[in-house]
Coordinates of N, CA and C in Angstrom, one line a residue:
M22 N 317.6 -20.4 -36.6 CA 316.3 -19.8 -36.4 C 315.9 -19.7 -34.9
I23 N 315.6 -18.6 -34.5 CA 315.3 -18.4 -33.1 C 313.7 -18.4 -32.9
D24 N 313.3 -19.1 -31.9 CA 311.9 -19.2 -31.5 C 311.8 -18.9 -30.0
V25 N 310.8 -18.1 -29.6 CA 310.6 -17.8 -28.2 C 309.2 -18.2 -27.7
K26 N 309.1 -19.0 -26.6 CA 307.9 -19.3 -26.1 C 307.8 -18.9 -24.6
N27 N 306.7 -18.3 -24.2 CA 306.5 -18.0 -22.8 C 305.8 -19.1 -22.1
N28 N 305.9 -19.2 -20.7 CA 305.2 -20.2 -19.9 C 305.5 -21.6 -20.5
F29 N 306.7 -21.9 -20.7 CA 307.1 -23.1 -21.4 C 306.9 -24.4 -20.6
L30 N 307.3 -24.3 -19.3 CA 307.1 -25.5 -18.5 C 306.1 -25.4 -17.4
D31 N 305.6 -26.5 -16.9 CA 304.6 -26.5 -15.8 C 305.3 -26.0 -14.6
N32 N 304.7 -25.1 -13.8 CA 305.3 -24.5 -12.6 C 305.7 -25.6 -11.6
I33 N 305.0 -26.7 -11.5 CA 305.4 -27.8 -10.6 C 306.7 -28.3 -11.0
L34 N 306.9 -28.6 -12.3 CA 308.2 -29.1 -12.7 C 309.3 -28.1 -12.5
I35 N 309.1 -26.8 -12.7 CA 310.1 -25.8 -12.4 C 310.4 -25.8 -11.0
G36 N 309.4 -25.9 -10.1 CA 309.6 -26.0 -8.7 C 310.6 -27.1 -8.3
K37 N 310.3 -28.3 -8.9 CA 311.2 -29.5 -8.6 C 312.6 -29.2 -9.0
I38 N 312.8 -28.7 -10.2 CA 314.1 -28.4 -10.8 C 314.8 -27.4 -10.0
Y39 N 314.1 -26.3 -9.6 CA 314.7 -25.2 -8.8 C 315.1 -25.8 -7.4
N40 N 314.3 -26.6 -6.8 CA 314.7 -27.3 -5.5 C 315.9 -28.1 -5.7
F41 N 316.0 -28.9 -6.8 CA 317.2 -29.7 -7.1 C 318.4 -28.8 -7.2
Y42 N 318.3 -27.7 -7.9 CA 319.4 -26.7 -8.0 C 319.8 -26.2 -6.6
K43 N 318.8 -25.8 -5.8 CA 319.2 -25.3 -4.4 C 319.8 -26.3 -3.5
L44 N 319.3 -27.6 -3.6 CA 319.9 -28.6 -2.8 C 321.3 -28.9 -3.2
N45 N 321.6 -28.7 -4.5 CA 323.0 -29.1 -5.0 C 323.9 -27.9 -5.0
V46 N 323.5 -26.7 -4.6 CA 324.5 -25.6 -4.6 C 325.7 -26.0 -3.8
P47 N 325.6 -26.6 -2.6 CA 326.8 -26.8 -1.9 C 327.6 -28.1 -2.3
S48 N 327.1 -28.8 -3.3 CA 327.7 -30.1 -3.6 C 328.9 -29.9 -4.5
Y49 N 329.6 -31.0 -4.7 CA 330.8 -31.0 -5.6 C 330.4 -31.5 -7.0
K50 N 329.2 -31.5 -7.4 CA 328.7 -32.0 -8.7 C 328.9 -30.9 -9.8
W51 N 329.2 -29.7 -9.4 CA 329.2 -28.5 -10.3 C 330.5 -28.5 -11.1
R52 N 330.3 -28.1 -12.3 CA 331.5 -27.7 -13.2 C 331.5 -26.2 -13.2
I53 N 332.6 -25.6 -12.8 CA 332.6 -24.1 -12.8 C 333.6 -23.7 -13.9
V54 N 333.1 -22.9 -14.7 CA 333.9 -22.4 -15.8 C 334.5 -21.0 -15.4
N55 N 335.8 -21.0 -15.1 CA 336.4 -19.7 -14.6 C 337.9 -19.7 -14.9
Y56 N 338.2 -19.7 -16.2 CA 339.6 -19.7 -16.6 C 340.1 -18.2 -16.7
M57 N 341.2 -17.8 -16.1 CA 341.7 -16.4 -16.2 C 342.6 -16.3 -17.4
D58 N 342.4 -15.3 -18.3 CA 343.3 -15.0 -19.4 C 344.4 -14.1 -18.9
H59 N 345.3 -13.8 -19.9 CA 346.5 -13.0 -19.5 C 346.2 -11.5 -19.2
F60 N 344.9 -11.1 -19.4 CA 344.5 -9.7 -19.0 C 343.9 -9.7 -17.7
G61 N 343.8 -10.9 -17.0 CA 343.1 -11.0 -15.7 C 341.6 -11.2 -15.8
H62 N 341.1 -11.5 -17.0 CA 339.7 -11.8 -17.1 C 339.5 -13.3 -17.1
Y63 N 338.4 -13.7 -16.6 CA 338.0 -15.1 -16.6 C 337.5 -15.5 -17.9
R64 N 338.0 -16.6 -18.6 CA 337.6 -17.0 -19.9 C 337.4 -18.5 -20.0
C65 N 336.5 -18.9 -20.9 CA 336.4 -20.3 -21.2 C 336.1 -20.5 -22.6
G66 N 336.9 -20.0 -23.5 CA 336.6 -20.0 -24.9 C 335.5 -19.0 -25.2
N67 N 334.2 -19.4 -25.0 CA 333.1 -18.5 -25.3 C 332.6 -17.7 -24.2
C68 N 333.1 -17.9 -23.0 CA 332.6 -17.2 -21.8 C 333.6 -16.5 -21.0
S69 N 333.2 -15.7 -20.1 CA 334.0 -15.1 -19.0 C 333.2 -15.0 -17.8
G70 N 333.9 -14.8 -16.7 CA 333.2 -14.7 -15.4 C 333.0 -16.1 -14.8
Y71 N 332.1 -16.2 -13.8 CA 331.8 -17.5 -13.2 C 330.5 -18.0 -13.7
V72 N 330.5 -19.2 -14.4 CA 329.3 -19.8 -14.8 C 329.3 -21.2 -14.3
G73 N 328.4 -21.5 -13.4 CA 328.3 -22.9 -12.8 C 327.4 -23.7 -13.7
M74 N 327.8 -25.0 -13.9 CA 327.0 -25.9 -14.7 C 326.8 -27.2 -14.0
L75 N 325.6 -27.7 -13.9 CA 325.2 -28.9 -13.2 C 324.3 -29.8 -14.2
I76 N 324.8 -31.0 -14.4 CA 324.0 -31.9 -15.3 C 322.7 -32.2 -14.6
L77 N 321.6 -32.2 -15.4 CA 320.3 -32.3 -15.0 C 319.6 -33.6 -15.5
D78 N 320.1 -34.8 -15.2 CA 319.6 -36.0 -15.7 C 318.3 -36.4 -15.0
E79 N 318.1 -35.9 -13.8 CA 316.9 -36.4 -12.9 C 315.6 -36.1 -13.6
Y80 N 315.5 -35.1 -14.4 CA 314.2 -34.7 -15.0 C 314.2 -34.9 -16.5
N81 N 315.0 -35.7 -17.1 CA 315.2 -36.0 -18.5 C 313.8 -36.2 -19.2
D82 N 313.1 -37.2 -18.6 CA 311.8 -37.6 -19.3 C 310.8 -36.5 -19.3
E83 N 310.6 -35.8 -18.2 CA 309.7 -34.7 -18.2 C 310.1 -33.5 -19.1
L84 N 311.4 -33.2 -19.1 CA 311.8 -32.1 -20.0 C 311.8 -32.5 -21.5
T85 N 312.1 -33.7 -21.8 CA 312.1 -34.2 -23.1 C 310.6 -34.2 -23.6
D86 N 309.7 -34.6 -22.8 CA 308.2 -34.5 -23.2 C 307.8 -33.1 -23.5
A87 N 308.3 -32.1 -22.7 CA 307.9 -30.7 -22.9 C 308.4 -30.3 -24.3
Y88 N 309.7 -30.7 -24.6 CA 310.2 -30.3 -25.9 C 309.5 -31.0 -27.1
L89 N 309.2 -32.2 -26.9 CA 308.5 -32.9 -28.0 C 307.1 -32.5 -28.2
T90 N 306.5 -32.0 -27.1 CA 305.1 -31.4 -27.2 C 305.1 -30.1 -27.9
A91 N 306.1 -29.2 -27.6 CA 306.2 -27.9 -28.2 C 306.8 -27.9 -29.6
Y92 N 307.6 -28.9 -29.9 CA 308.3 -29.0 -31.2 C 308.2 -30.5 -31.7
P93 N 307.0 -30.9 -32.2 CA 306.8 -32.3 -32.6 C 307.8 -32.8 -33.6
Q94 N 308.4 -31.9 -34.5 CA 309.3 -32.2 -35.5 C 310.6 -32.8 -34.9
L95 N 310.9 -32.5 -33.6 CA 312.1 -33.0 -33.0 C 312.1 -34.5 -32.9
K96 N 310.9 -35.1 -32.9 CA 310.9 -36.6 -32.7 C 311.7 -37.3 -33.8
D97 N 311.7 -36.8 -35.0 CA 312.4 -37.4 -36.1 C 313.8 -36.9 -36.3
M98 N 314.1 -35.7 -35.6 CA 315.4 -35.1 -35.8 C 316.4 -35.3 -34.7
V99 N 315.9 -35.7 -33.5 CA 316.7 -35.7 -32.3 C 316.5 -37.0 -31.5
D100 N 317.5 -37.7 -31.1 CA 317.3 -38.9 -30.3 C 318.0 -38.8 -28.9
T101 N 318.7 -37.7 -28.7 CA 319.3 -37.5 -27.4 C 319.2 -36.1 -27.0
F102 N 318.6 -35.8 -25.8 CA 318.5 -34.5 -25.2 C 319.5 -34.4 -24.1
L103 N 320.3 -33.3 -24.0 CA 321.2 -33.0 -22.9 C 320.6 -31.8 -22.1
F104 N 320.5 -32.0 -20.8 CA 320.0 -30.9 -20.0 C 321.0 -30.6 -18.9
Q105 N 321.2 -29.3 -18.7 CA 322.0 -28.8 -17.5 C 321.5 -27.5 -17.0
I106 N 321.7 -27.3 -15.7 CA 321.4 -26.0 -15.1 C 322.7 -25.2 -15.3
Q107 N 322.5 -23.9 -15.7 CA 323.6 -22.9 -15.7 C 323.3 -21.8 -14.8
V108 N 324.3 -21.4 -14.1 CA 324.1 -20.3 -13.1 C 325.2 -19.2 -13.4
F109 N 324.7 -18.0 -13.8 CA 325.6 -16.9 -14.2 C 325.7 -16.0 -12.9
Q110 N 326.9 -15.7 -12.5 CA 327.1 -14.7 -11.4 C 327.5 -13.4 -12.0
V111 N 327.7 -12.4 -11.2 CA 328.1 -11.0 -11.6 C 329.4 -11.2 -12.5
G112 N 329.4 -10.5 -13.6 CA 330.6 -10.5 -14.5 C 330.6 -11.6 -15.5
A113 N 329.7 -12.6 -15.4 CA 329.7 -13.7 -16.4 C 329.0 -13.2 -17.7
E114 N 329.5 -13.8 -18.8 CA 328.9 -13.5 -20.1 C 329.3 -14.7 -21.0
F115 N 328.7 -14.8 -22.1 CA 329.1 -15.7 -23.2 C 329.2 -14.8 -24.4
V116 N 330.3 -14.9 -25.2 CA 330.5 -14.1 -26.4 C 329.8 -14.8 -27.5
F117 N 329.7 -14.1 -28.6 CA 329.0 -14.7 -29.8 C 329.6 -16.0 -30.2
H118 N 328.8 -17.0 -30.4 CA 329.2 -18.3 -30.9 C 327.9 -18.9 -31.6
D119 N 328.1 -20.1 -32.2 CA 327.0 -20.7 -32.9 C 326.7 -22.2 -32.4
D120 N 327.3 -22.6 -31.3 CA 327.2 -23.9 -30.7 C 327.9 -25.0 -31.6
G121 N 327.7 -24.8 -33.0 CA 328.4 -25.7 -33.9 C 327.9 -27.1 -33.8
L122 N 328.6 -28.0 -34.6 CA 328.2 -29.4 -34.6 C 328.6 -30.0 -33.2
P123 N 327.9 -31.0 -32.8 CA 327.0 -31.9 -33.4 C 325.5 -31.5 -33.1
Y124 N 325.3 -30.4 -32.5 CA 323.9 -30.1 -32.0 C 322.9 -29.8 -33.2
I125 N 321.7 -30.3 -33.0 CA 320.6 -30.1 -33.9 C 320.0 -28.8 -33.5
F126 N 319.9 -28.5 -32.2 CA 319.4 -27.3 -31.6 C 320.1 -27.0 -30.3
G127 N 320.0 -25.8 -29.8 CA 320.3 -25.4 -28.5 C 319.2 -24.6 -27.9
S128 N 319.0 -24.6 -26.6 CA 317.8 -23.9 -26.1 C 318.1 -23.5 -24.6
A129 N 317.4 -22.6 -24.1 CA 317.4 -22.1 -22.7 C 316.0 -21.9 -22.2
I130 N 315.8 -22.3 -21.0 CA 314.6 -22.0 -20.2 C 315.1 -21.2 -19.0
F131 N 314.6 -20.0 -18.9 CA 315.0 -19.1 -17.8 C 314.2 -19.3 -16.5
L132 N 314.9 -19.5 -15.4 CA 314.2 -19.8 -14.1 C 314.2 -18.7 -13.1
T133 N 315.0 -17.7 -13.3 CA 315.0 -16.6 -12.3 C 313.7 -15.8 -12.4
R134 N 313.0 -15.7 -11.2 CA 311.7 -15.0 -11.3 C 311.7 -13.5 -11.5
E135 N 312.6 -12.8 -10.8 CA 312.6 -11.4 -10.8 C 313.8 -10.9 -11.6
W136 N 313.7 -10.8 -12.9 CA 314.9 -10.3 -13.7 C 314.6 -8.9 -14.2
D137 N 315.6 -8.1 -14.1 CA 315.5 -6.7 -14.6 C 316.6 -6.6 -15.8
M138 N 316.2 -5.9 -16.8 CA 317.1 -5.7 -18.0 C 318.4 -5.1 -17.5
D139 N 318.4 -4.2 -16.5 CA 319.6 -3.6 -16.0 C 320.6 -4.6 -15.4
F140 N 320.2 -5.8 -15.1 CA 321.1 -6.9 -14.6 C 321.9 -7.4 -15.7
G141 N 321.6 -7.1 -17.0 CA 322.3 -7.8 -18.1 C 321.8 -9.2 -18.3
G142 N 322.6 -10.1 -18.7 CA 322.2 -11.5 -18.9 C 321.2 -11.7 -20.0
L143 N 321.2 -10.7 -21.0 CA 320.2 -10.8 -22.1 C 320.7 -11.9 -23.1
F144 N 319.8 -12.6 -23.7 CA 320.2 -13.5 -24.8 C 320.2 -12.7 -26.0
L145 N 321.4 -12.6 -26.6 CA 321.6 -11.8 -27.8 C 321.8 -12.7 -29.0
Y146 N 321.3 -12.3 -30.2 CA 321.4 -13.2 -31.3 C 321.4 -12.4 -32.6
E147 N 321.9 -13.0 -33.7 CA 321.8 -12.5 -35.0 C 320.7 -13.2 -35.7
D148 N 319.7 -12.4 -36.3 CA 318.6 -13.1 -37.0 C 319.1 -13.4 -38.4
E149 N 318.2 -13.9 -39.3 CA 318.5 -14.4 -40.6 C 319.1 -13.2 -41.5
N150 N 318.8 -12.0 -41.2 CA 319.2 -10.8 -41.9 C 320.5 -10.3 -41.3
K151 N 321.1 -11.0 -40.4 CA 322.4 -10.6 -39.7 C 322.1 -9.3 -38.8
E152 N 320.9 -9.1 -38.4 CA 320.6 -8.0 -37.5 C 320.6 -8.5 -36.1
N153 N 321.2 -7.7 -35.2 CA 321.3 -8.1 -33.8 C 319.9 -7.9 -33.0
K154 N 319.5 -8.9 -32.3 CA 318.3 -8.8 -31.5 C 318.6 -9.3 -30.1
F155 N 317.6 -9.2 -29.2 CA 317.8 -9.7 -27.9 C 316.5 -10.2 -27.3
V156 N 316.6 -11.1 -26.3 CA 315.5 -11.7 -25.5 C 315.8 -11.4 -24.1
V157 N 314.9 -10.9 -23.3 CA 315.1 -10.7 -21.9 C 314.8 -12.1 -21.2
P158 N 315.7 -12.5 -20.3 CA 315.5 -13.8 -19.7 C 314.5 -13.8 -18.6
E159 N 313.2 -13.7 -19.0 CA 312.1 -13.7 -18.1 C 311.7 -15.1 -17.6
Y160 N 311.2 -15.2 -16.4 CA 310.9 -16.5 -15.8 C 310.0 -17.3 -16.7
N161 N 310.4 -18.6 -16.9 CA 309.7 -19.6 -17.7 C 309.6 -19.2 -19.2
R162 N 310.5 -18.4 -19.6 CA 310.6 -18.1 -21.1 C 311.6 -19.0 -21.7
Q163 N 311.3 -19.6 -22.8 CA 312.2 -20.6 -23.5 C 312.6 -19.9 -24.8
V164 N 313.9 -20.1 -25.1 CA 314.4 -19.6 -26.4 C 315.0 -20.9 -27.1
M165 N 314.6 -21.1 -28.3 CA 315.0 -22.2 -29.1 C 315.9 -21.7 -30.3
N166 N 317.0 -22.3 -30.4 CA 317.9 -22.0 -31.6 C 318.0 -23.2 -32.4
M167 N 317.2 -23.3 -33.4 CA 317.1 -24.5 -34.3 C 317.9 -24.2 -35.6
R168 N 318.5 -25.3 -36.1 CA 319.2 -25.2 -37.4 C 318.3 -24.7 -38.5
N169 N 318.7 -23.7 -39.3 CA 317.9 -23.2 -40.4 C 318.0 -24.2 -41.6
D170 N 317.4 -23.8 -42.7 CA 317.4 -24.6 -43.9 C 318.8 -24.9 -44.5
S171 N 319.7 -24.0 -44.2 CA 321.1 -24.2 -44.6 C 321.9 -25.0 -43.6
G172 N 321.3 -25.4 -42.5 CA 321.9 -26.3 -41.5 C 322.7 -25.5 -40.5
N173 N 322.5 -24.2 -40.4 CA 323.3 -23.4 -39.4 C 322.4 -23.0 -38.2
L174 N 323.1 -22.9 -37.1 CA 322.5 -22.3 -35.9 C 322.8 -20.8 -35.9
S175 N 321.8 -20.0 -35.3 CA 322.1 -18.6 -35.2 C 323.2 -18.3 -34.2
R176 N 324.0 -17.4 -34.6 CA 325.1 -16.9 -33.6 C 324.4 -16.2 -32.5
H177 N 324.8 -16.5 -31.3 CA 324.2 -15.9 -30.1 C 325.2 -15.7 -29.0
A178 N 324.8 -15.0 -27.9 CA 325.6 -14.6 -26.8 C 324.8 -14.3 -25.6
V179 N 325.4 -14.2 -24.5 CA 324.7 -13.7 -23.3 C 325.5 -12.5 -22.8
S180 N 324.7 -11.3 -22.6 CA 325.4 -10.1 -22.2 C 325.9 -10.2 -20.8
T181 N 326.8 -9.4 -20.4 CA 327.5 -9.4 -19.1 C 326.5 -9.2 -18.0
I182 N 326.6 -10.0 -16.9 CA 325.8 -9.8 -15.7 C 326.4 -8.6 -15.0
T183 N 325.6 -7.6 -14.7 CA 326.2 -6.3 -14.2 C 326.3 -6.4 -12.7
N184 N 327.1 -5.4 -12.1 CA 327.2 -5.3 -10.7 C 326.0 -5.0 -10.0
Q185 N 324.9 -4.5 -10.7 CA 323.6 -4.2 -10.1 C 322.9 -5.4 -9.7
C186 N 323.3 -6.6 -10.2 CA 322.5 -7.8 -10.0 C 323.0 -8.5 -8.7
E187 N 322.0 -8.7 -7.8 CA 322.3 -9.4 -6.6 C 321.9 -10.8 -6.5
I188 N 321.3 -11.3 -7.6 CA 320.8 -12.7 -7.7 C 321.4 -13.4 -8.9
P189 N 321.6 -14.7 -8.9 CA 322.1 -15.4 -10.0 C 321.1 -15.5 -11.1
R190 N 321.6 -15.5 -12.4 CA 320.8 -15.8 -13.5 C 320.8 -17.3 -13.7
V191 N 319.7 -18.0 -13.4 CA 319.6 -19.5 -13.5 C 318.8 -19.9 -14.7
S192 N 319.3 -20.8 -15.4 CA 318.5 -21.3 -16.6 C 318.8 -22.8 -16.8
I193 N 317.9 -23.5 -17.5 CA 318.2 -24.8 -18.0 C 318.6 -24.7 -19.4
Q194 N 319.8 -25.2 -19.7 CA 320.3 -25.3 -21.1 C 320.1 -26.6 -21.6
V195 N 319.7 -26.7 -22.9 CA 319.3 -27.9 -23.6 C 319.9 -28.0 -24.9
W196 N 320.4 -29.2 -25.3 CA 320.9 -29.4 -26.6 C 320.3 -30.7 -27.1
G197 N 320.1 -30.8 -28.4 CA 319.6 -32.0 -29.1 C 320.6 -32.5 -30.0
L198 N 320.7 -33.9 -30.0 CA 321.7 -34.6 -30.8 C 321.0 -35.7 -31.6
K199 N 321.6 -36.0 -32.7 CA 321.1 -37.2 -33.5 C 322.1 -38.3 -33.4
N200 N 321.6 -39.5 -33.1 CA 322.5 -40.7 -32.9 C 323.5 -40.5 -31.7
G201 N 323.0 -39.7 -30.7 CA 323.9 -39.5 -29.6 C 325.2 -38.8 -29.8
K202 N 325.3 -38.2 -31.0 CA 326.6 -37.5 -31.3 C 326.3 -36.0 -31.6

């Protein structure tokens, strides 16, 4: 089940997180997903292109509080929140996938201030009726992918970042686990 909330985080917290991201751009803490397949395309199972990933433990408490305030039911469903910054460059995409087990939910909070639909990077998903929908990654917009009554997460993807885009698509990715698994 997909839920979208605008103005999800306090702007001060976003500023701290964005500064953390900028300070760590030159560091060796990043995981870069950029595996090249036999067609010359970069692949990592569900993605292609360059996607940088940085663990975001520094703001765990503040981000966890934001999720528990917005979704009080998570208190009984989730005991571990995982946060990371993801940075999509030109050509990056995620193909349709469902995150699978062990996640109770997956979520994204978009941090790039000036995003244009022509840049790509749209959050694509299948709704309960198997219809394709999308969400534009606007600044401080949060997308929640919660397990439905059948225990499934919605299939979702990120459309390709186009050559028209001169800025990275920056987001906070969040996953919830029960019993740390």
